[in-house]
Each structure stands twice: as C-alpha cells, then as structure tokens.
Coordinates of C-alpha atoms and ligand atoms in Angstrom, one line a residue:
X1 CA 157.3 -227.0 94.1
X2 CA 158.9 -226.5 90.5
X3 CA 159.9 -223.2 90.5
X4 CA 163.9 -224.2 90.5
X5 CA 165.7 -224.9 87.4
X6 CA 168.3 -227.1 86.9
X7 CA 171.6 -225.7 86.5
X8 CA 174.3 -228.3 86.4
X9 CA 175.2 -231.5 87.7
X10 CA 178.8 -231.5 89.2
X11 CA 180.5 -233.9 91.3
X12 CA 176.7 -236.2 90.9
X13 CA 175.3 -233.2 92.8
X14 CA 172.5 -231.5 91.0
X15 CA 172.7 -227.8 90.8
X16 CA 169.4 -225.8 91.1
X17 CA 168.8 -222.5 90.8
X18 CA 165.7 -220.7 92.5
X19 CA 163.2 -218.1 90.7
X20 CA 164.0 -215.9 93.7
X21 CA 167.5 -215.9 93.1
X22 CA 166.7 -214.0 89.7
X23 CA 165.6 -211.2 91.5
X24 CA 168.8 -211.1 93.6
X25 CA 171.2 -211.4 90.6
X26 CA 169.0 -208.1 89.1
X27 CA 169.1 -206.0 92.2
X28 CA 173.0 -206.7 92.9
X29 CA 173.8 -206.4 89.0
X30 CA 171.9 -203.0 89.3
X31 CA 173.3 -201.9 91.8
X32 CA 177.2 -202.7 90.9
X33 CA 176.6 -200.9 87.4
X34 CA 174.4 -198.1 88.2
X35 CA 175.8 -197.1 92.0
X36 CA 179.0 -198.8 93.0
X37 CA 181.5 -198.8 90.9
X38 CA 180.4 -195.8 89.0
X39 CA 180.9 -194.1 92.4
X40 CA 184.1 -195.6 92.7
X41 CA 185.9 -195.9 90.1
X42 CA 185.0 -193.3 87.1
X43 CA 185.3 -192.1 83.3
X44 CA 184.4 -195.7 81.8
X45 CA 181.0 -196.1 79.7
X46 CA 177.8 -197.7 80.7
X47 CA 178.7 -200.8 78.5
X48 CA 181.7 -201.5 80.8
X49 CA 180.0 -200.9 84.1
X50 CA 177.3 -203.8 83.3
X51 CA 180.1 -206.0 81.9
X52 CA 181.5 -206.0 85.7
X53 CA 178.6 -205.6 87.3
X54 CA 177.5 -209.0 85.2
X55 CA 180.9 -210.4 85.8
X56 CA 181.4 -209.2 90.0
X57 CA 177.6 -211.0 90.2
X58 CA 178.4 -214.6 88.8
X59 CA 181.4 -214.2 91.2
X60 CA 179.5 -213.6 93.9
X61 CA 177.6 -216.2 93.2
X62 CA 180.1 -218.7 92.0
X63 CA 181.1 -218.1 95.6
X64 CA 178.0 -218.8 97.1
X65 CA 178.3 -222.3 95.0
X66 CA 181.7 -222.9 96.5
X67 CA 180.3 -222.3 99.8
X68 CA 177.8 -225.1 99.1
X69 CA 180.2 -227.1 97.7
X70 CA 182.5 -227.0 101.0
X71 CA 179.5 -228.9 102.9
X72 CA 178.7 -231.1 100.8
X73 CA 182.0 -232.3 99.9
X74 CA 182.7 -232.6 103.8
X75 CA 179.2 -234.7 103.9
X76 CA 180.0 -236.8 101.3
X77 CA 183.3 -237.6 102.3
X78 CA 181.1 -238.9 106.5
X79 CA 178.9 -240.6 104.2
X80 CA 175.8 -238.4 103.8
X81 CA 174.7 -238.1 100.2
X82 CA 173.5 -234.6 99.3
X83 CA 170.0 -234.8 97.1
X84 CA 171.1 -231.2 95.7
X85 CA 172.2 -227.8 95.8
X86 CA 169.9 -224.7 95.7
X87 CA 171.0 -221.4 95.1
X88 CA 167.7 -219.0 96.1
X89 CA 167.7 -215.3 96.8
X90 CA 169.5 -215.3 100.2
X91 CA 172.5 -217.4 99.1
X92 CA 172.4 -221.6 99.2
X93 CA 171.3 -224.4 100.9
X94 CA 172.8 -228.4 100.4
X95 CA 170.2 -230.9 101.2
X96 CA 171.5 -233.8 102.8
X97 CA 169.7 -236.9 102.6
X98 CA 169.5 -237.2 106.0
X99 CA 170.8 -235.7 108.6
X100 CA 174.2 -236.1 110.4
X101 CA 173.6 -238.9 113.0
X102 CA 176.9 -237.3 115.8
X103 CA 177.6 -234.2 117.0
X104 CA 181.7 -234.4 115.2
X105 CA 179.9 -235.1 112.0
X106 CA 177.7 -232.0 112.2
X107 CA 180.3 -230.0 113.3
X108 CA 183.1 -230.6 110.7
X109 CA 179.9 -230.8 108.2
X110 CA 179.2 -227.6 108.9
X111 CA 182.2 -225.6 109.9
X112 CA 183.3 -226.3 106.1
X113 CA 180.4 -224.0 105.0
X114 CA 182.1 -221.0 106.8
X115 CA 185.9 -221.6 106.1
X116 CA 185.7 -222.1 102.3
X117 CA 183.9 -218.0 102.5
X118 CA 186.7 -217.5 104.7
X119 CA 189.4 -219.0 102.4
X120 CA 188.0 -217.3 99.1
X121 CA 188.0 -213.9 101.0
X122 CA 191.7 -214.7 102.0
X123 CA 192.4 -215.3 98.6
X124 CA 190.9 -212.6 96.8
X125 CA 191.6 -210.2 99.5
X126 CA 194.9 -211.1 99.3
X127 CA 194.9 -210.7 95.3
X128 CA 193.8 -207.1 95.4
X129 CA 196.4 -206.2 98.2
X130 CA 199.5 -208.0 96.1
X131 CA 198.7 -207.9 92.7
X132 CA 196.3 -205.3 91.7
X133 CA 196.4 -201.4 92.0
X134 CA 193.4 -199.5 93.3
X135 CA 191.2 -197.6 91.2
X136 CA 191.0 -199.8 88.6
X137 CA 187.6 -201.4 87.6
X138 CA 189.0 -205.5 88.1
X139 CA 190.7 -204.3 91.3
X140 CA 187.7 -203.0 93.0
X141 CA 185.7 -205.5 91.4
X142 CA 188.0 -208.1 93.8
X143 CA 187.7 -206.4 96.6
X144 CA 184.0 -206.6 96.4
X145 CA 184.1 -210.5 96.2
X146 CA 186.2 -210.4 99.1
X147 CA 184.1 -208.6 100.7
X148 CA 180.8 -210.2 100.5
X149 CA 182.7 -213.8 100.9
X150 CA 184.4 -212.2 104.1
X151 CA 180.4 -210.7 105.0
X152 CA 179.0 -214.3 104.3
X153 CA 181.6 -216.0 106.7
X154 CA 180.5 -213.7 109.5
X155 CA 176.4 -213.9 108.8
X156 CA 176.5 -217.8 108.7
X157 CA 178.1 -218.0 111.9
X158 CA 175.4 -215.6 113.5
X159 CA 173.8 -218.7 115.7
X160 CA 170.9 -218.8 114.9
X161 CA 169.4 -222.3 113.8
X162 CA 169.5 -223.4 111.1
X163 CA 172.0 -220.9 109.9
X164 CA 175.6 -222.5 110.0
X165 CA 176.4 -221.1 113.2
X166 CA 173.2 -222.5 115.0
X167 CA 174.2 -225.8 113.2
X168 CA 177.5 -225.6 115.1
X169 CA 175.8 -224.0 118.2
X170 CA 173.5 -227.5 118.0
X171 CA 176.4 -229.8 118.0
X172 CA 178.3 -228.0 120.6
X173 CA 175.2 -228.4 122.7
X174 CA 174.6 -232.1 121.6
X175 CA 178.1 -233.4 122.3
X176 CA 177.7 -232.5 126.4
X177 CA 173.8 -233.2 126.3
X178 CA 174.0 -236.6 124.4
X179 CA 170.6 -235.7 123.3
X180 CA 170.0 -234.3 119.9
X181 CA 166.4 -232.7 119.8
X182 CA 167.3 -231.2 123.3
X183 CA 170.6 -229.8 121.8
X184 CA 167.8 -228.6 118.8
X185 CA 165.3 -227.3 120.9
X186 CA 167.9 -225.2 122.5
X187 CA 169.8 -224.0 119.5
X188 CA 166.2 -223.3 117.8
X189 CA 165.1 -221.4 121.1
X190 CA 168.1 -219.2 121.3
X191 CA 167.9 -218.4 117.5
X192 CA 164.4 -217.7 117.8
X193 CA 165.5 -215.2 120.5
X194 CA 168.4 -213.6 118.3
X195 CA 165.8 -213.4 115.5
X196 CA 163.5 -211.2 117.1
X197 CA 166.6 -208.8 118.1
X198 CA 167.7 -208.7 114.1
X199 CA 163.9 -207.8 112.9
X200 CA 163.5 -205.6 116.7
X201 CA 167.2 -203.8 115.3
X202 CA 165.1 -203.3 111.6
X203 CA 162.1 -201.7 112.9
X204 CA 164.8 -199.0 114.6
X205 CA 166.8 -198.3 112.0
X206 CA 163.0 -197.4 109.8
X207 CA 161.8 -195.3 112.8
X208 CA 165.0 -193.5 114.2
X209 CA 166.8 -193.6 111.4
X210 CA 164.5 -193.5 108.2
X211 CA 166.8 -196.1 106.7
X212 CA 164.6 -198.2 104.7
X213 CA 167.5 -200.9 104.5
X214 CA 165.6 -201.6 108.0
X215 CA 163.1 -204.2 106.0
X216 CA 166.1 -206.1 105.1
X217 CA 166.8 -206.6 108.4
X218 CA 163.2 -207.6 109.3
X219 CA 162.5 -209.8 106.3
X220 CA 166.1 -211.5 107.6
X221 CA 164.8 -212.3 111.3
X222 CA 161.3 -213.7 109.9
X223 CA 163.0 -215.9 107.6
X224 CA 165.9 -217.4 109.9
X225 CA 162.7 -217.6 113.2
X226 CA 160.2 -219.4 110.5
X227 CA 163.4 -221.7 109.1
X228 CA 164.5 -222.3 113.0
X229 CA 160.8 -223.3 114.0
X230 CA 160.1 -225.9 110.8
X231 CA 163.2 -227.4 111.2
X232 CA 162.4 -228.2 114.5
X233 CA 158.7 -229.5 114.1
X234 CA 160.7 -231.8 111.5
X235 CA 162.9 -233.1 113.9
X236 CA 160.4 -233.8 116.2
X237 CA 158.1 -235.7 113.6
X238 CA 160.8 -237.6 112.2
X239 CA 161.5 -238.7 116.0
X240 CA 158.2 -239.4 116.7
X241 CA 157.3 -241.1 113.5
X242 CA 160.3 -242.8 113.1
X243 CA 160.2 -245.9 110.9
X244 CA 156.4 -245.7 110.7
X245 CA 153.8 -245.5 107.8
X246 CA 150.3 -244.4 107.0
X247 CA 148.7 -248.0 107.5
X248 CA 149.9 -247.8 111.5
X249 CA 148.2 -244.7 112.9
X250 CA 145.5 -244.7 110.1
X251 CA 141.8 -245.5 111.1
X252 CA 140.3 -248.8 109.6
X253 CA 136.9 -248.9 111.0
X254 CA 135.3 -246.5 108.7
X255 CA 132.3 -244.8 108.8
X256 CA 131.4 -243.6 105.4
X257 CA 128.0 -241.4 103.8
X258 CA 126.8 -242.0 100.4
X259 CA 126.9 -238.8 97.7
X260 CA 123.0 -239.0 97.7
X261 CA 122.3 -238.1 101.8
X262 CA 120.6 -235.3 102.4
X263 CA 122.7 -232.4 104.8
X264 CA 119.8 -233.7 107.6
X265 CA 120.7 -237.0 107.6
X266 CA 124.8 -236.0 107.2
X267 CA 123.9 -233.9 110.7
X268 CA 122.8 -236.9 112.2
X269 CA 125.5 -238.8 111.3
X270 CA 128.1 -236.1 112.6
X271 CA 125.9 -235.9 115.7
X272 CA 125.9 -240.0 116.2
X273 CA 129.2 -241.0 115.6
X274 CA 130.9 -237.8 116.2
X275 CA 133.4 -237.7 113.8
X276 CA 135.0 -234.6 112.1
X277 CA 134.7 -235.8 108.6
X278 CA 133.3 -238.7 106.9
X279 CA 134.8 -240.5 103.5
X280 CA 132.0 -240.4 100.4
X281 CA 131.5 -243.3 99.1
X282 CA 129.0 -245.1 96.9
X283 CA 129.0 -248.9 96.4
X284 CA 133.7 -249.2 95.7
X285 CA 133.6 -245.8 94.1
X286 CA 135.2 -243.0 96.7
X287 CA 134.0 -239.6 95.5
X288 CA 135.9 -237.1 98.4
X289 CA 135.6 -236.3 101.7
X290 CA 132.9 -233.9 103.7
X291 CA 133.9 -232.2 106.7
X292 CA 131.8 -230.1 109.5
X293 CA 133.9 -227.6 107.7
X294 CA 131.7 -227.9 104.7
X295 CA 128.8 -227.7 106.0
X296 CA 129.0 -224.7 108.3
X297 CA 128.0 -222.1 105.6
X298 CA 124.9 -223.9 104.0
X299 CA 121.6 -222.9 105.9
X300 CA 120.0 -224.7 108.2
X301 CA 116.4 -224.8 106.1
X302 CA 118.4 -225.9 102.6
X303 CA 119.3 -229.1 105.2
X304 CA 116.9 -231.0 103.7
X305 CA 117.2 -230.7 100.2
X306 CA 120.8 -230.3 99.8
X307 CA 122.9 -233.7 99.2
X308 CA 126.1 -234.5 100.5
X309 CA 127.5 -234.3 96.7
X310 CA 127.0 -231.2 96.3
X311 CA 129.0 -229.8 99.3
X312 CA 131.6 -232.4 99.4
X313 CA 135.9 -231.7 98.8
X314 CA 136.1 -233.5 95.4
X315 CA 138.5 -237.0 95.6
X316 CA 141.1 -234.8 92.9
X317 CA 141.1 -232.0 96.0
X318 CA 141.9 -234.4 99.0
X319 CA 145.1 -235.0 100.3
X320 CA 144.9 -239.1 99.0
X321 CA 147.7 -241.1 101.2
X322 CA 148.8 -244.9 100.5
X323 CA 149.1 -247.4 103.2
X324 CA 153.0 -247.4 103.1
X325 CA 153.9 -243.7 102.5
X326 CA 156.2 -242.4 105.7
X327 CA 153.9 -241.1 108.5
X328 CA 156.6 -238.4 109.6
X329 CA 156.5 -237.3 105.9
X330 CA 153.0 -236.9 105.7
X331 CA 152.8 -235.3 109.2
X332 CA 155.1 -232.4 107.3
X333 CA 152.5 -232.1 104.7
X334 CA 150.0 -231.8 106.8
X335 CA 151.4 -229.0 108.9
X336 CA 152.7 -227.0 105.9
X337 CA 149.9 -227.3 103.5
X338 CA 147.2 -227.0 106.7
X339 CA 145.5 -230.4 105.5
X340 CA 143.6 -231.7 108.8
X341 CA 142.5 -235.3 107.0
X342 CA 143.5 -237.0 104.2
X343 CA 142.2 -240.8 102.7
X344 CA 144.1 -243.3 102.6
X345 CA 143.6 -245.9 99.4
X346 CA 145.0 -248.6 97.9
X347 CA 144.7 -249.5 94.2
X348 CA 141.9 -247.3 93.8
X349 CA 140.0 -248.4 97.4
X350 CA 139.5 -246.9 100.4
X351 CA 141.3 -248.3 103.1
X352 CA 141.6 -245.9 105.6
X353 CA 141.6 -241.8 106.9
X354 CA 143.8 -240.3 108.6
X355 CA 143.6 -237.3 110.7
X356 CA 146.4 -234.7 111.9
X357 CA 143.9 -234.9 115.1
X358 CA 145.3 -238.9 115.5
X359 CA 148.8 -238.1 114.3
X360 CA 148.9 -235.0 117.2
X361 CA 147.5 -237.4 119.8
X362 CA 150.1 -240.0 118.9
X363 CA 152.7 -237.2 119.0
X364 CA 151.2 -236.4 122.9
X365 CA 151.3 -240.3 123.8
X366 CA 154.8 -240.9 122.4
X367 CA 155.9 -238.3 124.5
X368 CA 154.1 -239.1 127.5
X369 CA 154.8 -242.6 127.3
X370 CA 158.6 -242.7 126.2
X371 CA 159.4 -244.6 122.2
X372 CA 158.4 -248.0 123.6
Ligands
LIG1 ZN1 176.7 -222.8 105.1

C-alpha cells in the first residue's frame, strides 16, 4: 500500500504520515477554530482562531510522535530496530522489525508508549496551572494538549490487544505462562470481549441517547476487535511457518492444461485428478491459472466450444510466488488479499503451486503433531 508519505527521517527512523490522518488534522483543526475555543475564549477574529486551531493540531500531533518515539527509543535501546513510524487517523503505530522475543522486553517496550503521554500531560498541565492565566487563547490552547495527552495515556492502556495496554496485559500473562501465543490468545480473547462492550456502549448512546458520537465508539471497537484478530493469525503463522519458504510446502508434481482445451476436456481433467485449479501452460510458456471458480458461470452446452484461454485468471492477475519467499509471509497475503492459490516460478518457469488449502492443512498437522 502507498498511500503514506514520507515525513521525515529522525533518529534513522522514517517518519510516515497516512492519508487518513489528513482527514483527522481537518476535523480537529475545524473543530478547535470553529467550536472550541470560540466557545471558550471570545472577541478574537477568525484569522486568530485557525492560527491556534492550526498550531493546538500539530501539537497534538507532535505529541502523538513523541508517543511513538517513547517505544521505539525503548526498542532500540533492547535491540529491536523499528522499520518506521506511521501516524494514521487514530494516532501512531512503531513497527518493530520483529517482535520482542521476553515478556520484560515487551513490557518496558511498551509501558514507554503510555508514560511519555503521561509525562507531556504532566508537563503541559503543569504549564497552564503555573505559568499561564486562564482565558487566554495560548493558555487554553495548553490545556487542551494536556488534555488529549492525559486522554491518550488512559485509551492506550484500555487492554485490549494490540492496544498498549493489551501489549502489557500479554506480557503480564506470558511471564507466569512461559508461553507466548497462549499469553496472545488470551490477551486477544479478552480484547475481543472488551471490544464488543465499546461498539455494544455506541449503539446505546445512538438509540437512548441520540448522540451520534456513538459511531465513534463503534467504528473504535471494530477497529481494535479486527487489529486484535490479525495480529493473532500473524502470530500463529509466523509460529507455524517459522523459518520456512515457498519451495517446502509447495506442490512439485504438477498437473497442468494447455490454453487450447476445450471446457469438456478441462471438466474431465478436474473430475480425474481432482484438483481445485490447474496451472496453464503451453510448451515453457505459463499463461495463468483456471480454477473450478472460473468455470462455474459458463454453460454447460458452451463446454465444448469454449477453450481454457478464454476463461483463465491471466499470469499478470495471479498471485506469482518464488521458491525462497517466506511461507508465513505469504500465508498473510493470502488471508488478507483472499488469494486461495498462487504459482510458484523461478526465472520465468513454473516450478510449483501452492495452495492456502496445503498451507491450512500444514497449519492443522503442525498443531496436531507438535513443531518436530
Ligand atoms: Zn503506544
């Protein structure tokens, strides 16, 4: 996905910025200059409410950075490099190159997140209360940085995986367990759970209350519930794939059709070898894959004179693999982007297919049978 742009690189951590952060800098610059501080603090001109509003929203977000920043400087320091920092419309996330590999790691990791809000809304709280007089535009302008850093401290601890304080949650769970995708099926499970409360508390503040913030609340819950679940299917493919590529759990013996086949004869073929899908190929050219999926809306009486290459998913279309890409990688892929085969070549020739049906069996037999 390219929809981020590059902010800045600081500390050899690149800082991105989502296109769905946009839409939060409008809404809370709008509402700053139009609602808040108009409400709060009058007789100044439009001009001078935007200029804060502008200025109260990069703080807010500068904050958000610092938040970030409080992670990754904790990772870096236990020796995880962070690939980069994205800022999208509900606040940040710092991607660690991999994950922290003990519970004290993940804890201190993550508790940093939450203390640096804490620290800033300290800070600025305690700037407004010494040094500044009410009622006045920068004052109030403070208070609301304090404010939303104080609000951020408190959401991120919510424990709900992977929000910071299902992250801590996790570790707490995985120091007595000694078992790390237990201690993540259980922080996942219980986030799940809170999840559902958050969007079940949104849907009664619409209907009891008419208080539309109420789709906040809901949009929230999904968000954390589908974050929770994806991390976890990660987890459990990166356990189960560990170490492994394409050319282990791909299928070698293959069973390809040639472009020119009638449907008839491609029926046969599904019907003899029962396969899902079979590779096109003619003579060392592979020209895509056809699936019973591409067959099931041609009728049965244009059989006969329809050819496999004109029904087929085009090579350009298919999800093409090679033999040494990371299997848990690709097993991500496949689950997100709802790919069920892909081909798997190798300068330019077909060497193998592989099929999210053979990666989910090896899933089931791996945990059947134990990692040996
Ligand atoms: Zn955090």
């Amino acid at each position: 996905m390219n929809s981020s742009l590059r902010l800045a690189v600081i500390k050899g951590i690149p800082v991105e910025i989502h296109i769905s952060w946009l839409l939060i800098f409008f809404l809370l610059s709008i509402s700053l200059a139009q609602g808040y501080f108009p409400e709060i603090v009058e007789g100044y001109s439009n001009m001078v409410y935007w200029a804060a509003a502008i200025i109260t929203t990069l703080i807010v977000f500068a904050s958000v950075l610092t938040h970030e920043f409080g992670h990754s400087l904790v990772a870096l320091k236990e020796g995880i490099p962070i690939k980069k920092i994205t800022l999208f419309i509900f606040g940040g996330v710092a991607q660690m190159e991999s994950e922290p590999n003990n519970p004290s790691t993940e804890f201190k990791v993550t508790a940093a997140g939450p203390i640096t809000s804490l620290l800033i809304a300290v800070l600025t709280g305690a700037i407004y209360y010494l040094m500044l007089s009410p009622g006045l535009l920068i004052s109030e302008s403070i208070l609301f940085v304090a404010r939303v850093n104080l609000i951020m401290a408190v959401f991120n601890m919510v424990p709900a995986f992977p929000l910071d304080g299902g992250r801590l949650f996790r570790s707490v769970v995985w120091y007595f367990s000694k078992n790390m995708l237990t201690a993540t099926r259980i922080s996942v499970g219980f986030g799940s759970f809170l999840s559902f409360l958050i969007m079940a508390l949104g849907f009664a503040m619409i209907f009891f209350q008419g208080n539309i913030l109420g789709l906040w609340l809901i949009f929230i819950g999904w968000m954390i519930y589908q974050a929770g679940q994806s991390s976890y299917s990660q987890l459990v493919f990166k356990e189960t794939f560990a170490g492994m590529k394409v050319s282990e759990l791909m299928s070698k013996e293959l069973q390809t059709i040639s472009p020119d086949a009638t449907l008839d004869e491609l029926a046969d073929a599904f019907l003899h070898y029962k396969y899902g899908a079979f590779p096109v190929v003619y003579g060392s050219t592979t020209h895509g894959i056809v699936s019973l999926q591409n067959m099931k809306d041609i009728p049965r009486e244009k059989w006969a004179e329809t050819r496999v290459s004109q029904i087929l998913t085009p090579l350009k279309e298919t999800m093409v693999l090679k033999p040494d890409t990371d299997a848990a990688e690709v097993m991500m892929r496949m689950a997100t982007e709802n790919t069920g085969r892909a081909l798997v070549m190798k300068n330019g020739d077909l060497v193998g297919l592989l099929s999210r049906t053979d990666m989910m069996r090896f899933m089931q037999m791996h945990m059947v049978l134990g990692s040996d």
